[in-house]
Short mmCIF file of C-alpha atoms in Angstrom, two decimals:
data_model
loop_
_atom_site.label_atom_id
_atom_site.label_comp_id
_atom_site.label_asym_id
_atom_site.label_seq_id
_atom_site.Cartn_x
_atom_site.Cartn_y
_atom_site.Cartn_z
CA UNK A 1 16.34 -11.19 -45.41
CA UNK A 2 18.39 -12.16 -48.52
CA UNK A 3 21.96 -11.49 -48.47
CA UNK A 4 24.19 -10.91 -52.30
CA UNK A 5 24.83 -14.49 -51.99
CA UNK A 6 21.78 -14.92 -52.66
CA UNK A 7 21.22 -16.88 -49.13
CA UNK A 8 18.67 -15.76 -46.71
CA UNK A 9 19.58 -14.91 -42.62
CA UNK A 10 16.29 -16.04 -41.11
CA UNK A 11 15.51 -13.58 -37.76
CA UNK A 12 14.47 -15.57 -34.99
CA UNK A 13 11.27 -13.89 -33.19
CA UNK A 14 11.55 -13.31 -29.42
CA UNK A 15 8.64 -14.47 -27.42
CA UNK A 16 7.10 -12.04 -25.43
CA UNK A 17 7.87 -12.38 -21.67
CA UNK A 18 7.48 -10.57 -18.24
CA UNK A 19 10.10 -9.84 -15.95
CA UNK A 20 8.34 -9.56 -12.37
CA UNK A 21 10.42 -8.44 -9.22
CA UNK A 22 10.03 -11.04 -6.25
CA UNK A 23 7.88 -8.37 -4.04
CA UNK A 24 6.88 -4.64 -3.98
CA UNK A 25 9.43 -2.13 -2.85
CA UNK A 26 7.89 0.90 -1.36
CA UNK A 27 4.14 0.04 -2.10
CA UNK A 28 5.17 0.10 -5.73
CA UNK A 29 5.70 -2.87 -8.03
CA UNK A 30 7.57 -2.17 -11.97
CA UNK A 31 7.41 -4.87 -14.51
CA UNK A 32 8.72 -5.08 -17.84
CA UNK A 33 6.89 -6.71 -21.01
CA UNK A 34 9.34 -7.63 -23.85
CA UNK A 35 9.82 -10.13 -27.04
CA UNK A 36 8.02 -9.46 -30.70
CA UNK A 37 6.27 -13.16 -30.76
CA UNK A 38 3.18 -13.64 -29.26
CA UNK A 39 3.49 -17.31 -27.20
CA UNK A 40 1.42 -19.83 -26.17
CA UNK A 41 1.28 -21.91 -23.05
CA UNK A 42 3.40 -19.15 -21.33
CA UNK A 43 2.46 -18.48 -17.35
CA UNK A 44 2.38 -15.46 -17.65
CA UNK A 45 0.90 -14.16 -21.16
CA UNK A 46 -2.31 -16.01 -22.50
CA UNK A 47 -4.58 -15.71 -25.50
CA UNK A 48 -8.55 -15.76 -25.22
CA UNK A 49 -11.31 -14.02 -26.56
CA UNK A 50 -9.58 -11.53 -28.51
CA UNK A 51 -7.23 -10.34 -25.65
CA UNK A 52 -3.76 -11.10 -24.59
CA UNK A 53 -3.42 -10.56 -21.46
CA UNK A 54 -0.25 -10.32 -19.11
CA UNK A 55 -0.07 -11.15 -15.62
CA UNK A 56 2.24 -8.57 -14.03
CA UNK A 57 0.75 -9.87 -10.22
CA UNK A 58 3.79 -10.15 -7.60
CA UNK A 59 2.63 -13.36 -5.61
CA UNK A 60 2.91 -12.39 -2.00
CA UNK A 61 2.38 -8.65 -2.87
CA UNK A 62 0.79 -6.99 -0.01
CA UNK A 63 0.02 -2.88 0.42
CA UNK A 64 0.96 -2.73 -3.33
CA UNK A 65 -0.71 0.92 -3.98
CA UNK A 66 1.43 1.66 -7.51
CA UNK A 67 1.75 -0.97 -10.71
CA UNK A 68 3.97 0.32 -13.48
CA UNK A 69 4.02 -2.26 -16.07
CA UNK A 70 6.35 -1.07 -19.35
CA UNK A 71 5.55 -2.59 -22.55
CA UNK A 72 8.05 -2.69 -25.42
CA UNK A 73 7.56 -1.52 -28.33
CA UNK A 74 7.81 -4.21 -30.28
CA UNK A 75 5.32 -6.13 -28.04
CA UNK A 76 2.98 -3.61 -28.26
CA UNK A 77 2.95 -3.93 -32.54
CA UNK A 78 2.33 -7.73 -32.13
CA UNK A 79 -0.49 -7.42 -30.31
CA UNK A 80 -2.02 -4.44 -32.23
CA UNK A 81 -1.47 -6.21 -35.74
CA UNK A 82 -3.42 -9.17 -34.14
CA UNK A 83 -6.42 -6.46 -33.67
CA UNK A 84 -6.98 -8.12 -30.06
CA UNK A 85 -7.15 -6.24 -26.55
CA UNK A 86 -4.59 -6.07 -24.01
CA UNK A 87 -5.24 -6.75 -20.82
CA UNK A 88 -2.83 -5.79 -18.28
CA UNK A 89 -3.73 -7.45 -14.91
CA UNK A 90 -1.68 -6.01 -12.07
CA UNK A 91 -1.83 -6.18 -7.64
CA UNK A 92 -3.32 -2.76 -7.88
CA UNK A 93 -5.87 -3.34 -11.31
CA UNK A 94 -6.57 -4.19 -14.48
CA UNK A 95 -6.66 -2.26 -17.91
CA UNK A 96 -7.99 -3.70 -20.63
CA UNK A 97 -6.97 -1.72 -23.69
CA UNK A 98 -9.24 -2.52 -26.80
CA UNK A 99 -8.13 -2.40 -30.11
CA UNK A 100 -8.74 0.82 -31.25
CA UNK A 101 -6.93 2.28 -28.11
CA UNK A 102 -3.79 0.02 -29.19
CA UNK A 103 -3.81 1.33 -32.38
CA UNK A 104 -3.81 5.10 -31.16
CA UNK A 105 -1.22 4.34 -28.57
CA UNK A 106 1.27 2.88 -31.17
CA UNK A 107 0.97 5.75 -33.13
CA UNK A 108 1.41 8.47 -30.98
CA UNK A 109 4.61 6.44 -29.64
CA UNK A 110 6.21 5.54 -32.89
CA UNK A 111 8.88 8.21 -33.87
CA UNK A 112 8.07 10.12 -36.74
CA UNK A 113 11.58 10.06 -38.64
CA UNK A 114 12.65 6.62 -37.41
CA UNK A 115 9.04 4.71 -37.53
CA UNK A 116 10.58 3.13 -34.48
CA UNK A 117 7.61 2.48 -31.46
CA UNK A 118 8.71 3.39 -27.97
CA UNK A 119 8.38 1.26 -25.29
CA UNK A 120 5.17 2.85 -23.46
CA UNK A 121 4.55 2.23 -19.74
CA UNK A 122 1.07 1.91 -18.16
CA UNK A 123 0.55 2.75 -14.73
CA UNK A 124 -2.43 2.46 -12.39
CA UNK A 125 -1.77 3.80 -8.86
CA UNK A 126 -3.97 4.03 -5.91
CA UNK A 127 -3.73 7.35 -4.66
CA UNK A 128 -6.31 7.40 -1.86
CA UNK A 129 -5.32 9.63 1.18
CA UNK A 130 -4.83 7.90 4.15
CA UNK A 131 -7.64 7.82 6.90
CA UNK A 132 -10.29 8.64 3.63
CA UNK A 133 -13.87 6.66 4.00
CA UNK A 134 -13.50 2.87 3.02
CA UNK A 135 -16.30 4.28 0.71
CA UNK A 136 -14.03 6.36 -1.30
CA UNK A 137 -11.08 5.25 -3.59
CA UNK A 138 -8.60 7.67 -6.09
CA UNK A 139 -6.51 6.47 -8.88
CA UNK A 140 -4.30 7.67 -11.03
CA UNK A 141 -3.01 6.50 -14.61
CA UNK A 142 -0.71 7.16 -16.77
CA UNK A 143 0.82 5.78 -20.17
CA UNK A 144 3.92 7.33 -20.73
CA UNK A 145 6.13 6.76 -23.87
CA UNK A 146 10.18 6.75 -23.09
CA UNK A 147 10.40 10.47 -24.05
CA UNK A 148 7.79 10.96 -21.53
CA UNK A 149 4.87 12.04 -23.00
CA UNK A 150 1.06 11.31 -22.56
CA UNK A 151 0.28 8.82 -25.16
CA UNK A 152 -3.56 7.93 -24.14
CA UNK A 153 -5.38 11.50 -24.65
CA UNK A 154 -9.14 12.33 -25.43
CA UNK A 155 -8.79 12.58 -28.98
CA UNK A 156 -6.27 9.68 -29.93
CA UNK A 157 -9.38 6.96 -29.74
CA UNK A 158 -10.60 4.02 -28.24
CA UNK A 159 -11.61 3.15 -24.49
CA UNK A 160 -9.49 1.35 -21.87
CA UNK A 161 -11.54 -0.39 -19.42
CA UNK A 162 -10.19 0.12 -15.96
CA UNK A 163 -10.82 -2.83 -13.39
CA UNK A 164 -10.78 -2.12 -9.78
CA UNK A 165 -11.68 -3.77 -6.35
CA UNK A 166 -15.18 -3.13 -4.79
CA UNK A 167 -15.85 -0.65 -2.01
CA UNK A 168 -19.31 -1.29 -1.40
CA UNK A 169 -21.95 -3.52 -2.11
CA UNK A 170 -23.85 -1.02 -4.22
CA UNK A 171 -23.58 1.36 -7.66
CA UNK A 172 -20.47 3.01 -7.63
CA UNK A 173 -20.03 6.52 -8.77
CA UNK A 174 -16.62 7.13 -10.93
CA UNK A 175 -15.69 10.76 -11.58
CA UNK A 176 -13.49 12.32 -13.62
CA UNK A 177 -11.11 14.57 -11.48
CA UNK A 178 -10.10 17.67 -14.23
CA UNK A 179 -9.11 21.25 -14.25
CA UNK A 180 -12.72 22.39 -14.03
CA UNK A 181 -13.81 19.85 -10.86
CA UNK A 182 -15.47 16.57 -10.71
CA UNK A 183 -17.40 15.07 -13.51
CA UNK A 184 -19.17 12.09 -12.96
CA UNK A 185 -18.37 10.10 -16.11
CA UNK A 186 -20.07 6.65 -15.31
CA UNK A 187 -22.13 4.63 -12.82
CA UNK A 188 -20.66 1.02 -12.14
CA UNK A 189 -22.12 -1.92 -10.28
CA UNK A 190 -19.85 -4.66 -8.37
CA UNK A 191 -19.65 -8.12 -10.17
CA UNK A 192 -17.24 -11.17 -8.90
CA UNK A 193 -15.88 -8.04 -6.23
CA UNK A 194 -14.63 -5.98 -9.07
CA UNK A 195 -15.87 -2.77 -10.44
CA UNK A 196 -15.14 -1.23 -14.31
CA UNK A 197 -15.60 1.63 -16.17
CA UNK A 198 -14.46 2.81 -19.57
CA UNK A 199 -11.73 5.59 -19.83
CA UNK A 200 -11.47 7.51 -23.26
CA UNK A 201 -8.04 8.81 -21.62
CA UNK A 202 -6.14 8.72 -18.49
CA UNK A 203 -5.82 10.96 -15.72
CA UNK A 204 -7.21 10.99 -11.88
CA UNK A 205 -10.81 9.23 -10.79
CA UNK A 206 -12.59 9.29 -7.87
CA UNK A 207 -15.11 6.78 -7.24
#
């Protein structure tokens, strides 16, 4: 920026970075994303194939059911005026948020009077009851700006492809869990031990 002088203070762009916690406490692991500058050759953010993704595992992690991984704001502009994905890879799962998902997500957390984005936290959380068939899994997710609200609906846009351990060898069935009952939404078949399926917006499956 250029001062009366006519000099110029040159803002030095934080890399983006992850803050981890050394294990899980109570099942449930939080990480922070933070920084404006997207890096390279950083452990734990890379660049491929139009996605940054973030590696928010806990090495040694074990019975990790909930992942909350909060994104800054600022973080999450970088990565949206790139037009890539972003891939948050966690103990419990991964979402993959495409671009037009981004997009909707920085808009419905930037402040209207300020134009200030809100740090936004995405959560993916393994709700399965206990003793339930090793057939059967629930999850839960959230994205949750800092004043609390919903950012991810139905109508904001864009998919965010959730990535989840197998149960069986064979198709799995993912339903939507709503006010009205079960709706099957897609049909998914195991690859590498994995399982994914697109969500337009974020609430409770049952697969």
């Amino acid at each position: 920026s250029e001062e009366s002088s006519g000099s110029y203070t040159v803002t030095k762009k934080e890399n983006i970075t992850v803050e981890k916690p050394q294990s899980a406490e109570n099942g449930t692991v939080s990480v922070t994303v933070g920084g404006e500058n997207i890096p390279t050759g950083e452990d734990d953010i890379s660049t491929e194939e139009q996605t940054v993704t973030v590696d928010a595992k806990v090495t040694g992690a074990d019975s990790v059911t909930t992942a909350k991984v909060t994104v800054g704001g600022e973080a999450l502009t970088a990565v949206q005026n790139t037009s890539y994905s972003l891939a948050i890879d966690t103990d419990v799962g991964t979402l993959t948020v495409n671009s037009e998902a981004l997009r909707a997500i920085v808009d419905a957390a930037t402040d209207e009077d300020t134009d200030v984005v809100s740090a936004v936290t995405l959560g993916i959380q393994n709700t399965t009851a206990q003793g339930a068939a090793d057939t059967t899994a629930t999850y839960e997710l959230t994205a949750i700006d800092t004043k609390g609200n919903e950012v991810f609906n139905s109508g904001n846009g864009g998919t965010i492809t959730v990535t989840v351990p197998q149960l069986t060898d064979g198709t799995h069935y993912i339903y939507y869990l709503g006010a009205d009952g079960a709706e099957l939404i897609a049909e998914a078949q195991p690859a590498e031990g994995y399982i994914s399926w697109d969500a337009s917006h974020f609430s409770t499956y049952y697969i």
